[in-house]
Tab-separated table of C-alpha atoms in Angstrom:
chain	number	residue	atom	x	y	z
A	1	GLY	CA	-7.122	-17.461	-11.943
A	2	SER	CA	-5.963	-18.330	-8.508
A	3	VAL	CA	-5.172	-15.987	-5.645
A	4	VAL	CA	-1.441	-16.621	-6.097
A	5	GLN	CA	-1.686	-15.712	-9.768
A	6	HIS	CA	-3.626	-12.550	-8.905
A	7	PHE	CA	-1.028	-11.346	-6.406
A	8	SER	CA	1.893	-12.229	-8.661
A	9	GLU	CA	1.213	-8.932	-10.430
A	10	PHE	CA	2.931	-5.977	-8.753
A	11	TRP	CA	-0.026	-3.572	-8.982
A	12	ASN	CA	-2.458	-6.051	-7.416
A	13	THR	CA	-0.053	-6.580	-4.518
A	14	LEU	CA	0.311	-2.815	-4.147
A	15	ASP	CA	-3.487	-2.430	-4.026
A	16	ALA	CA	-3.684	-5.047	-1.277
A	17	LEU	CA	-0.930	-3.320	0.713
A	18	VAL	CA	-2.774	0.007	0.522
A	19	ILE	CA	-5.916	-1.640	1.872
A	20	VAL	CA	-3.990	-3.394	4.673
A	21	PHE	CA	-2.106	-0.242	5.708
A	22	VAL	CA	-5.195	2.002	5.688
A	23	THR	CA	-7.212	-0.566	7.634
A	24	SER	CA	-4.406	-1.101	10.170
A	25	GLY	CA	-3.827	2.621	10.639
A	26	THR	CA	-7.529	3.245	11.128
A	27	ILE	CA	-7.867	0.378	13.624
A	28	LEU	CA	-4.924	1.749	15.618
A	29	ARG	CA	-6.535	5.187	15.755
A	30	ILE	CA	-9.840	3.717	16.913
A	31	ALA	CA	-8.219	1.379	19.458
A	32	TRP	CA	-6.132	4.115	21.100
A	33	ASN	CA	-8.831	6.765	20.599
A	34	ARG	CA	-6.167	9.130	19.261
A	35	GLU	CA	-3.587	9.478	16.535
A	36	THR	CA	-0.395	7.513	17.208
A	37	ASP	CA	3.005	7.521	15.496
A	38	ASN	CA	2.337	4.012	14.218
A	39	SER	CA	-1.045	4.911	12.740
A	40	ARG	CA	0.408	8.000	11.083
A	41	CYS	CA	3.251	5.963	9.614
A	42	LEU	CA	0.919	3.297	8.224
A	43	LEU	CA	-1.396	5.880	6.673
A	44	ALA	CA	1.541	7.832	5.225
A	45	VAL	CA	2.979	4.723	3.561
A	46	ALA	CA	-0.458	3.849	2.185
A	47	SER	CA	-0.738	7.362	0.779
A	48	VAL	CA	2.647	7.136	-0.949
A	49	PHE	CA	1.736	3.766	-2.471
A	50	ALA	CA	-1.596	5.124	-3.708
A	51	TRP	CA	0.062	8.189	-5.292
A	52	PHE	CA	2.729	6.000	-6.874
A	53	LYS	CA	0.055	3.955	-8.595
A	54	LEU	CA	-1.913	7.038	-9.603
A	55	LEU	CA	1.158	8.640	-11.177
A	56	TYR	CA	1.932	5.425	-13.038
A	57	PHE	CA	-1.534	5.067	-14.539
A	58	MET	CA	-2.011	8.767	-15.322
A	59	ARG	CA	0.675	8.667	-18.016
A	60	PRO	CA	-0.907	8.260	-21.452
A	61	PHE	CA	2.484	8.381	-23.172
A	62	LYS	CA	5.994	7.449	-22.058
A	63	SER	CA	7.146	11.060	-22.388
A	64	SER	CA	4.308	12.388	-20.213
A	65	GLY	CA	4.924	10.034	-17.308
A	66	LEU	CA	6.561	11.229	-14.113
A	67	LEU	CA	10.112	10.703	-15.386
A	68	GLY	CA	9.345	12.208	-18.780
A	69	ILE	CA	7.887	15.352	-17.229
A	70	SER	CA	10.804	15.619	-14.783
A	71	ASN	CA	13.227	15.274	-17.670
A	72	HIS	CA	11.404	18.025	-19.564
A	73	TYR	CA	11.627	20.497	-16.680
A	74	LEU	CA	15.249	19.570	-16.015
A	75	ASN	CA	16.097	20.440	-19.621
A	76	ILE	CA	14.304	23.779	-19.249
A	77	LEU	CA	16.219	24.588	-16.045
A	78	LEU	CA	19.532	23.614	-17.607
A	79	GLY	CA	18.757	25.977	-20.496
A	80	PHE	CA	18.797	28.916	-18.073
A	81	ILE	CA	22.155	27.979	-16.581
């Protein structure tokens, strides 16, 4: 497979973005010798992307994925109303 074929998959592109954002945020912190708004933003976005992927792959069944669990708790809450 070629590089283009590899990055045509969403999850591979997301992995690359996490690496780029973490590296960029870390370089900014080292270059300025302190935490900056830009470095914090880059690291926060990388964290969200990483959690998004983790939540996607931690679902063994459709009903136990993030939306399935949310739906389950919503039904429980609506039962009390």
